[in-house]
Structure formats: structure tokens, C-alpha cells
CSV table of C-alpha atoms and ligand atoms in Angstrom, one decimal:
chain,number,residue,atom,x,y,z
A,65,MET,CA,-16.7,29.7,10.3
A,66,ALA,CA,-15.6,27.1,12.8
A,67,LYS,CA,-12.8,24.8,11.7
A,68,LYS,CA,-13.7,21.3,10.8
A,69,ARG,CA,-12.6,18.7,13.2
A,70,ILE,CA,-10.0,15.9,12.8
A,71,LEU,CA,-10.0,12.9,15.1
A,72,SER,CA,-7.4,10.2,14.8
A,73,GLY,CA,-5.6,7.8,17.1
A,74,MET,CA,-3.2,4.9,17.5
A,75,ARG,CA,-3.0,2.0,19.8
A,76,PRO,CA,-0.1,2.3,22.3
A,77,THR,CA,2.0,-0.7,21.4
A,78,GLY,CA,5.4,0.9,21.9
A,79,LYS,CA,7.7,3.2,20.0
A,80,LEU,CA,6.5,4.3,16.6
A,81,HIS,CA,8.3,3.7,13.3
A,82,LEU,CA,8.7,5.4,10.0
A,83,GLY,CA,5.7,3.6,8.6
A,84,HIS,CA,3.5,5.4,11.2
A,85,TYR,CA,5.2,8.6,10.3
A,86,VAL,CA,4.7,8.3,6.6
A,87,GLY,CA,1.3,6.6,6.8
A,88,ALA,CA,-0.4,9.0,9.2
A,89,LEU,CA,1.6,11.3,11.4
A,90,GLU,CA,2.8,13.4,8.5
A,91,ASN,CA,-0.9,14.2,7.8
A,92,TRP,CA,-1.6,14.9,11.4
A,93,ILE,CA,1.2,17.5,11.5
A,94,LYS,CA,0.3,19.1,8.1
A,95,LEU,CA,-3.4,19.4,9.0
A,96,GLN,CA,-3.2,20.4,12.6
A,97,ASN,CA,-3.5,24.1,11.9
A,98,GLU,CA,-6.1,23.8,9.1
A,99,TYR,CA,-8.4,21.7,11.3
A,100,GLU,CA,-9.2,21.5,14.9
A,101,SER,CA,-7.4,18.3,15.7
A,102,PHE,CA,-7.8,15.7,18.5
A,103,HIS,CA,-5.5,12.7,18.9
A,104,LEU,CA,-6.4,9.7,21.0
A,105,VAL,CA,-4.4,7.0,22.6
A,106,ALA,CA,-6.5,3.9,21.9
A,107,ASP,CA,-5.6,2.1,25.1
A,108,TYR,CA,-8.8,0.1,25.3
A,109,HIS,CA,-8.3,-1.1,21.7
A,110,VAL,CA,-5.1,-2.8,22.8
A,111,LEU,CA,-7.1,-5.2,24.9
A,112,THR,CA,-8.7,-6.7,21.7
A,113,THR,CA,-5.5,-8.6,21.0
A,114,ASN,CA,-3.6,-8.4,24.3
A,115,LEU,CA,-5.1,-8.7,27.7
A,116,ASN,CA,-1.9,-8.0,29.5
A,117,THR,CA,-2.0,-4.3,30.5
A,118,ASP,CA,1.4,-4.0,32.3
A,119,GLU,CA,3.0,-2.2,29.4
A,120,ILE,CA,0.2,0.1,28.4
A,121,TYR,CA,1.2,3.1,30.5
A,122,ASN,CA,4.8,3.0,29.4
A,123,ASN,CA,3.9,2.4,25.8
A,124,THR,CA,1.5,5.3,26.0
A,125,LEU,CA,4.3,7.6,27.1
A,126,GLU,CA,6.7,6.3,24.4
A,127,MET,CA,4.0,6.9,21.7
A,128,VAL,CA,3.1,10.3,22.9
A,129,MET,CA,6.8,11.3,23.0
A,130,ASP,CA,7.0,10.3,19.4
A,131,TRP,CA,4.0,12.4,18.5
A,132,LEU,CA,5.5,15.4,20.3
A,133,ALA,CA,8.9,14.8,18.8
A,134,VAL,CA,7.6,14.8,15.2
A,135,GLY,CA,5.7,18.1,15.8
A,136,ILE,CA,2.2,17.6,17.2
A,137,ASN,CA,1.6,20.8,19.0
A,138,PRO,CA,0.3,20.2,22.6
A,139,GLU,CA,-0.9,23.8,22.9
A,140,THR,CA,-3.4,23.5,20.1
A,141,THR,CA,-4.0,19.7,19.7
A,142,PRO,CA,-5.4,17.7,22.6
A,143,MET,CA,-3.8,14.3,23.1
A,144,PHE,CA,-5.7,12.0,25.4
A,145,ARG,CA,-6.2,8.4,26.6
A,146,GLN,CA,-9.5,6.8,25.5
A,147,SER,CA,-9.8,5.0,28.9
A,148,GLN,CA,-9.9,8.3,30.8
A,149,ILE,CA,-12.9,9.7,29.0
A,150,LYS,CA,-15.9,7.5,30.1
A,151,GLU,CA,-18.1,8.7,27.3
A,152,HIS,CA,-16.2,6.5,24.9
A,153,ALA,CA,-17.6,3.4,26.7
A,154,GLU,CA,-21.1,4.8,26.8
A,155,LEU,CA,-21.3,5.7,23.1
A,156,PHE,CA,-19.7,2.4,22.2
A,157,LEU,CA,-22.6,0.7,24.0
A,158,ILE,CA,-25.2,2.7,22.1
A,159,PHE,CA,-23.5,2.2,18.7
A,160,SER,CA,-23.3,-1.6,19.3
A,161,MET,CA,-27.0,-1.6,18.9
A,162,LEU,CA,-26.8,0.0,15.4
A,163,VAL,CA,-24.6,-2.5,13.6
A,164,THR,CA,-25.1,-6.1,12.8
A,165,LYS,CA,-22.8,-9.0,13.7
A,166,ALA,CA,-22.7,-10.0,10.0
A,167,ARG,CA,-21.4,-6.5,9.1
A,168,LEU,CA,-18.6,-6.7,11.6
A,169,GLU,CA,-17.7,-10.2,10.5
A,170,ARG,CA,-17.1,-8.9,7.0
A,171,ASN,CA,-14.5,-6.4,8.2
A,172,PRO,CA,-11.4,-7.1,6.2
A,173,THR,CA,-9.1,-5.7,8.9
A,174,LEU,CA,-10.5,-8.2,11.4
A,175,LYS,CA,-10.0,-11.0,8.9
A,176,ASP,CA,-6.4,-10.0,8.3
A,177,GLN,CA,-5.7,-10.0,12.1
A,178,ILE,CA,-7.3,-13.4,12.6
A,179,ARG,CA,-5.1,-14.8,9.9
A,180,ASP,CA,-1.8,-13.0,10.9
A,181,LEU,CA,-2.2,-13.6,14.7
A,182,ASN,CA,-3.7,-17.1,14.3
A,183,ILE,CA,-6.7,-16.3,16.4
A,184,GLU,CA,-9.0,-19.3,16.8
A,185,ASN,CA,-11.8,-17.8,18.8
A,186,VAL,CA,-12.6,-14.1,18.3
A,187,ILE,CA,-13.7,-12.3,21.4
A,188,TYR,CA,-16.8,-10.1,21.4
A,189,GLY,CA,-14.7,-6.9,22.0
A,190,HIS,CA,-12.5,-7.7,19.1
A,191,LEU,CA,-15.4,-8.1,16.8
A,192,GLY,CA,-16.6,-4.8,18.1
A,193,TYR,CA,-13.3,-3.0,17.5
A,194,PRO,CA,-14.7,-0.7,14.7
A,195,VAL,CA,-17.7,0.1,16.9
A,196,LEU,CA,-15.4,1.5,19.6
A,197,GLN,CA,-13.4,3.3,16.9
A,198,SER,CA,-16.7,4.8,15.6
A,199,ALA,CA,-17.4,6.1,19.1
A,200,ASP,CA,-13.9,7.6,19.2
A,201,ILE,CA,-14.4,9.5,16.0
A,202,LEU,CA,-18.0,10.5,16.5
A,203,LEU,CA,-17.8,11.6,20.1
A,204,TYR,CA,-15.7,14.5,18.8
A,205,LYS,CA,-17.7,14.8,15.6
A,206,GLY,CA,-14.6,14.1,13.6
A,207,GLU,CA,-15.1,14.9,9.9
A,208,LYS,CA,-11.7,13.8,8.6
A,209,VAL,CA,-9.8,10.8,9.9
A,210,PRO,CA,-6.1,10.8,8.8
A,211,VAL,CA,-5.1,7.2,9.0
A,212,GLY,CA,-3.2,4.5,7.2
A,213,GLU,CA,-4.8,2.4,4.4
A,214,ASP,CA,-5.6,-0.5,6.7
A,215,GLN,CA,-8.0,1.7,8.7
A,216,VAL,CA,-10.2,2.7,5.8
A,217,PRO,CA,-12.7,-0.1,6.4
A,218,HIS,CA,-13.2,1.1,10.0
A,219,VAL,CA,-14.0,4.6,8.8
A,220,GLU,CA,-16.6,3.1,6.4
A,221,ILE,CA,-18.3,1.4,9.3
A,222,THR,CA,-18.2,4.7,11.2
A,223,ARG,CA,-20.1,6.3,8.4
A,224,GLU,CA,-22.7,3.6,8.4
A,225,ILE,CA,-23.2,3.9,12.1
A,226,ALA,CA,-23.5,7.7,12.0
A,227,ARG,CA,-26.1,7.4,9.2
A,228,LYS,CA,-28.0,4.8,11.1
A,229,PHE,CA,-28.0,6.9,14.3
A,230,ASN,CA,-29.0,10.1,12.5
A,231,ASN,CA,-31.9,8.3,10.7
A,232,GLN,CA,-33.2,6.7,13.8
A,233,TYR,CA,-32.9,9.5,16.3
A,234,GLY,CA,-32.2,12.8,14.5
A,235,LEU,CA,-29.1,14.5,13.2
A,236,VAL,CA,-26.2,14.6,15.6
A,237,PHE,CA,-23.2,13.1,13.7
A,238,PRO,CA,-21.2,14.0,10.5
A,239,GLU,CA,-20.3,11.1,8.2
A,240,PRO,CA,-16.5,11.2,8.5
A,241,GLU,CA,-14.0,10.6,5.6
A,242,PRO,CA,-10.6,9.0,5.7
A,243,LEU,CA,-7.6,11.1,4.7
A,244,LEU,CA,-4.7,9.1,3.3
A,245,THR,CA,-1.2,10.3,2.8
A,246,LYS,CA,0.6,9.9,-0.5
A,247,PHE,CA,2.8,7.1,0.9
A,248,SER,CA,0.1,5.5,2.9
A,249,ARG,CA,2.2,2.3,3.2
A,250,LEU,CA,6.0,2.1,3.6
A,251,PRO,CA,7.7,-1.2,2.8
A,252,GLY,CA,9.6,-3.0,5.5
A,253,LEU,CA,13.3,-3.6,5.7
A,254,ASP,CA,12.7,-7.3,4.8
A,255,GLY,CA,11.4,-6.2,1.4
A,256,GLY,CA,7.8,-7.0,2.5
A,257,SER,CA,5.0,-4.7,1.6
A,258,LYS,CA,4.5,-3.2,5.0
A,259,MET,CA,6.6,-1.9,7.9
A,260,SER,CA,5.2,-3.4,11.0
A,261,LYS,CA,6.3,-4.0,14.5
A,262,SER,CA,5.1,-7.6,14.5
A,263,LEU,CA,7.1,-8.3,11.4
A,264,ASN,CA,10.2,-6.9,13.0
A,265,ASN,CA,11.2,-5.0,9.9
A,266,THR,CA,11.0,-1.4,11.1
A,267,ILE,CA,13.1,1.7,11.5
A,268,LEU,CA,12.0,3.5,14.7
A,269,ILE,CA,11.4,7.2,14.8
A,270,SER,CA,13.6,7.1,17.9
A,271,GLU,CA,16.3,4.9,16.4
A,272,THR,CA,20.0,6.0,16.9
A,273,PRO,CA,22.0,7.0,13.8
A,274,GLU,CA,24.1,3.9,14.2
A,275,ASP,CA,21.1,1.6,14.3
A,276,VAL,CA,19.6,3.2,11.2
A,277,GLN,CA,22.9,2.4,9.4
A,278,LYS,CA,23.0,-1.2,10.7
A,279,LYS,CA,19.4,-1.8,9.8
A,280,LEU,CA,19.7,-0.4,6.3
A,281,ARG,CA,22.9,-2.4,5.7
A,282,LYS,CA,20.9,-5.6,6.3
A,283,ALA,CA,17.8,-4.5,4.3
A,284,VAL,CA,16.7,-6.6,1.4
A,285,THR,CA,17.1,-4.9,-2.0
A,286,ASP,CA,16.6,-6.1,-5.6
A,287,PRO,CA,17.3,-9.9,-5.4
A,288,GLN,CA,18.6,-9.9,-9.0
A,289,LYS,CA,21.3,-7.3,-8.2
A,290,ILE,CA,23.9,-9.6,-6.7
A,291,ARG,CA,27.2,-8.0,-7.6
A,292,ARG,CA,27.9,-4.3,-7.5
A,293,ASN,CA,27.8,-3.8,-11.2
A,294,ASP,CA,24.7,-5.9,-12.0
A,295,PRO,CA,22.0,-3.7,-13.4
A,296,GLY,CA,19.3,-3.1,-10.7
A,297,HIS,CA,15.5,-2.8,-10.8
A,298,PRO,CA,14.6,0.2,-8.5
A,299,GLU,CA,10.9,-0.5,-8.9
A,300,VAL,CA,11.2,-3.6,-6.7
A,301,CYS,CA,13.7,-2.2,-4.2
A,302,THR,CA,12.6,-1.1,-0.7
A,303,ILE,CA,15.6,1.3,-0.4
A,304,PHE,CA,14.5,3.0,-3.6
A,305,THR,CA,11.1,3.6,-2.0
A,306,TYR,CA,12.9,5.1,1.0
A,307,HIS,CA,14.9,7.4,-1.4
A,308,LYS,CA,11.6,8.5,-3.0
A,309,ARG,CA,10.3,9.6,0.4
A,310,PHE,CA,13.4,10.9,2.2
A,311,ASN,CA,15.7,11.9,-0.7
A,312,PRO,CA,13.5,13.0,-3.6
A,313,GLU,CA,16.1,15.3,-5.2
A,314,GLU,CA,18.5,12.5,-5.9
A,315,VAL,CA,15.9,10.0,-7.2
A,316,PRO,CA,16.4,10.5,-10.9
A,317,GLU,CA,20.2,10.1,-10.6
A,318,ILE,CA,19.9,7.1,-8.3
A,319,GLU,CA,17.4,5.4,-10.6
A,320,LYS,CA,19.7,5.9,-13.6
A,321,SER,CA,22.8,4.7,-11.9
A,322,CYS,CA,21.2,1.7,-10.3
A,323,ARG,CA,19.8,0.6,-13.6
A,324,SER,CA,23.1,1.0,-15.4
A,325,GLY,CA,24.9,-0.9,-12.7
A,326,GLU,CA,27.1,2.1,-11.8
A,327,LEU,CA,25.7,2.5,-8.3
A,328,GLY,CA,26.1,-0.5,-6.0
A,329,CYS,CA,23.7,-1.3,-3.1
A,330,VAL,CA,26.2,-0.6,-0.4
A,331,ASP,CA,26.7,3.0,-1.6
A,332,CYS,CA,23.0,3.5,-2.3
A,333,LYS,CA,22.2,2.4,1.3
A,334,LEU,CA,24.8,4.8,2.7
A,335,LYS,CA,23.2,7.7,0.8
A,336,CYS,CA,19.8,6.6,2.1
A,337,THR,CA,21.1,6.3,5.7
A,338,ALA,CA,22.4,9.8,5.6
A,339,LYS,CA,19.1,11.2,4.4
A,340,ILE,CA,17.0,9.3,7.0
A,341,ASN,CA,19.4,10.4,9.7
A,342,GLU,CA,19.2,14.0,8.5
A,343,PHE,CA,15.4,13.7,8.7
A,344,LEU,CA,15.5,12.1,12.2
A,345,ASP,CA,18.1,14.4,13.8
A,346,PRO,CA,15.8,17.2,14.9
A,347,ILE,CA,13.1,14.7,15.9
A,348,ARG,CA,15.6,12.8,18.2
A,349,GLU,CA,16.7,16.1,19.7
A,350,LYS,CA,13.1,17.1,20.5
A,351,ARG,CA,12.3,13.6,21.9
A,352,SER,CA,15.3,13.7,24.3
A,353,VAL,CA,13.8,16.7,26.0
A,354,TYR,CA,10.7,14.8,26.9
A,355,GLU,CA,12.6,11.6,27.7
A,356,ASN,CA,14.3,13.6,30.4
A,357,ASP,CA,11.0,15.0,31.7
A,358,LYS,CA,8.3,12.4,31.5
A,359,ASN,CA,6.1,14.3,34.0
A,360,LYS,CA,5.7,16.8,31.3
A,361,VAL,CA,4.3,14.2,29.0
A,362,LEU,CA,1.7,13.1,31.6
A,363,GLU,CA,0.8,16.8,32.1
A,364,ILE,CA,0.2,17.1,28.4
A,365,LEU,CA,-2.1,14.1,28.5
A,366,LEU,CA,-4.0,15.4,31.6
A,367,ASP,CA,-4.5,18.7,29.9
A,368,GLY,CA,-5.7,17.0,26.7
A,369,GLU,CA,-8.1,14.9,28.7
A,370,ARG,CA,-9.7,18.0,30.2
A,371,LYS,CA,-10.3,19.4,26.8
A,372,ALA,CA,-11.5,16.2,25.2
A,373,SER,CA,-13.9,15.6,28.2
A,374,GLU,CA,-15.6,18.9,27.6
A,375,VAL,CA,-16.4,18.0,24.0
A,376,ALA,CA,-17.4,14.5,24.8
A,377,LYS,CA,-19.9,15.7,27.4
A,378,GLU,CA,-21.5,18.1,25.0
A,379,THR,CA,-21.9,15.4,22.3
A,380,MET,CA,-23.4,12.9,24.9
A,381,SER,CA,-25.9,15.4,26.1
A,382,GLU,CA,-27.1,15.8,22.4
A,383,VAL,CA,-27.2,12.1,22.1
A,384,HIS,CA,-29.3,11.7,25.3
A,385,GLU,CA,-31.6,14.4,24.2
A,386,LYS,CA,-32.2,12.9,20.7
A,387,MET,CA,-32.7,9.5,22.3
A,388,LYS,CA,-35.0,10.9,25.0
A,389,LEU,CA,-32.9,9.3,27.6
A,390,GLY,CA,-32.8,11.3,30.8
B,872,LIG,N1,-7.6,1.4,14.9
B,872,LIG,C1,-6.5,2.4,14.9
B,872,LIG,C2,-5.2,1.7,14.6
B,872,LIG,O1,-5.0,0.6,14.9
B,872,LIG,C3,-6.5,3.2,16.1
B,872,LIG,C4,-7.7,4.0,16.4
B,872,LIG,C5,-8.5,3.9,17.5
B,872,LIG,C6,-8.2,5.1,15.6
B,872,LIG,N2,-9.5,4.8,17.4
B,872,LIG,C7,-9.3,5.5,16.3
B,872,LIG,C8,-7.8,5.7,14.5
B,872,LIG,C9,-10.1,6.6,15.8
B,872,LIG,C10,-8.5,6.7,14.0
B,872,LIG,C11,-9.7,7.2,14.6
B,872,LIG,O2,-4.3,2.4,14.2
């Protein structure tokens, strides 16, 4: 039987951080052999909140280098830019007829962005963000969509659009499901609930070992643990969450000695720094190979775009046939 397909993507906004790794990339890597995977650089989606395109190319390379460094296999897994496959725009147009304005206005991810970015007047394309995302997913008939928690509402809209199309014109599309990782949200260094570039509270995948140490040194911990021997509350501490993900073997011991006051934050952070650096060492090494040969990264994209384009063309000919267009 043919393998089921995965489609996922990210907007190219620069270097990725551990929140991206833990929230999504980890699943991409784990699942790339079990499923036929496609990964897209959502370069048109960037325009919904930033019309300046000067950085898109460079940000694309940085992001794809992170994908490759963490272990996405370019031999088996096409990686491609949305803007280079014209069928995304065409399917987006068709899908925009299958969803109401009211439905898109209810999208909680849009509401969060409007609030966080202080947007006064929402542009038409921003409202349509999930419609373009639906086209991304369904063009490849993605059945599973490994993403972070904040993207689940978009996958729900994708399911609704697929259902509407299939009912109206005949069966073409699967109804995709989100796949969440266990740690679908990693807290930020500021103690906030989410690691995010705009909040400036991240540890990058490409961070140097020294910068990992510096950033962790300044990270917010349990506010009630002021002196070294004060008893701590690991359940409210960001560093403890990092231990859970990057240092699981030592978690019981750390939990105990933090609560008793034996373990101070400085030492606890040093342990955590060591573990994160141990995790990042091979990733940094792999990334440096691509950093020294960026042409290779472009070739990987061009190759992925050839493969993606074949699938996209097939799907669109089915769509045309069902819609009796052409
Ligand atoms: N909206 C996603 C994000 O911000 C990026 C994205 C675009 C995506 N198209 C997609 C994710 C298709 C999954 C599937 O991260």
C-alpha cells in the first residue's frame, strides 16, 4: 500500500529556535520514513504580516539549513518554496469560494495576531491565511499535518474546505489531521508560556555554545527561589521544563534537590546548558557544512520544487476534471 502523505511547512522568518524543534521538527524527523513527507517554505504567507520581501530569500536559506541540520533528509523529503509552485495560487483562488468571511473572522490564530501585532485593518490576504494553508496541504493530499498547537485551527478549516469541495464537486481530497508533539509548546527564556522570535526569548538551533550559556544564565526561574538554599518549585520553572525535554534521566534528582533547596539555580542552569549543548553539537556541525555551501541548499530546493510540482499538477488536473473546467 502507498504510504500516507505528510505536508507541513513554516514561514521563512529567519533562524529557527528550540520551540520550532520541539513543537514540530521533531515530528517531521520521526515521521519522515513512515510517511511520504513534503515540507514547504511558506514564503507567500510571510506577506500577510510583512510586505517587505528583502529578507525572504536569505531567511529561506537559513530556515532550510536548520531543517537539514536537524535531520530532514533531502533525498527522500522534498523541501520547496510555495511561491515557485503556481498551483498553490490557483487552488487558493478556488478554495476562497468555499469558505465564508465569518468563518475566517472566527479564526483564533488570526485574533491572537491582531492583538499581538496591534493590527488595525486586516488585509484580505491575512484573513485568507488559512485558505492558502488549506491549498498548501490539500495540493499534496496531505493526510497528517505535524505542526505546533497554534496551527490546529488552520487544519480544522482545511478539513472543512476539503469536505465542502468533495461534497460540491466529487471526492478529491482527504480530510487532514494535525499531529502534535508531546511538548507542543516550549516556554521562553523570559518565563513566558511560549518561545517566540517576536518575544525575543528564544534559544536558536544555530546558537553557539557560549550564547546558550549566556542566555540560560539570564533566564527567569522560580521567582520565589531567591537565595541558593531557598526551596524551589520546579513546576513553575522554565529551566525545569528544558530539563524534562533535554535531560530526562536527571529529572527526578533535579526535582528533589530543587525542592529541598540543595540545588541552586546557577548549578541547575549549568547542567541544563551542558545538556542543550550536547544536543546541539551534532546539529551545529551539520549546519556548518551547508553554511559553507549555500549553493547546495538552493539545489535541494530546486530539486524539491521539481518533485512537488509533479504532484501539484496531478492534483490540479483532478480538480479541473471534477469542476468541469477545461
Ligand atoms: N501557518 C504555518 C505557520 O505559521 C505555516 C504553514 C503554511 C503551514 N502552510 C502550511 C503549516 C501548511 C502546515 C501546513 O507555522
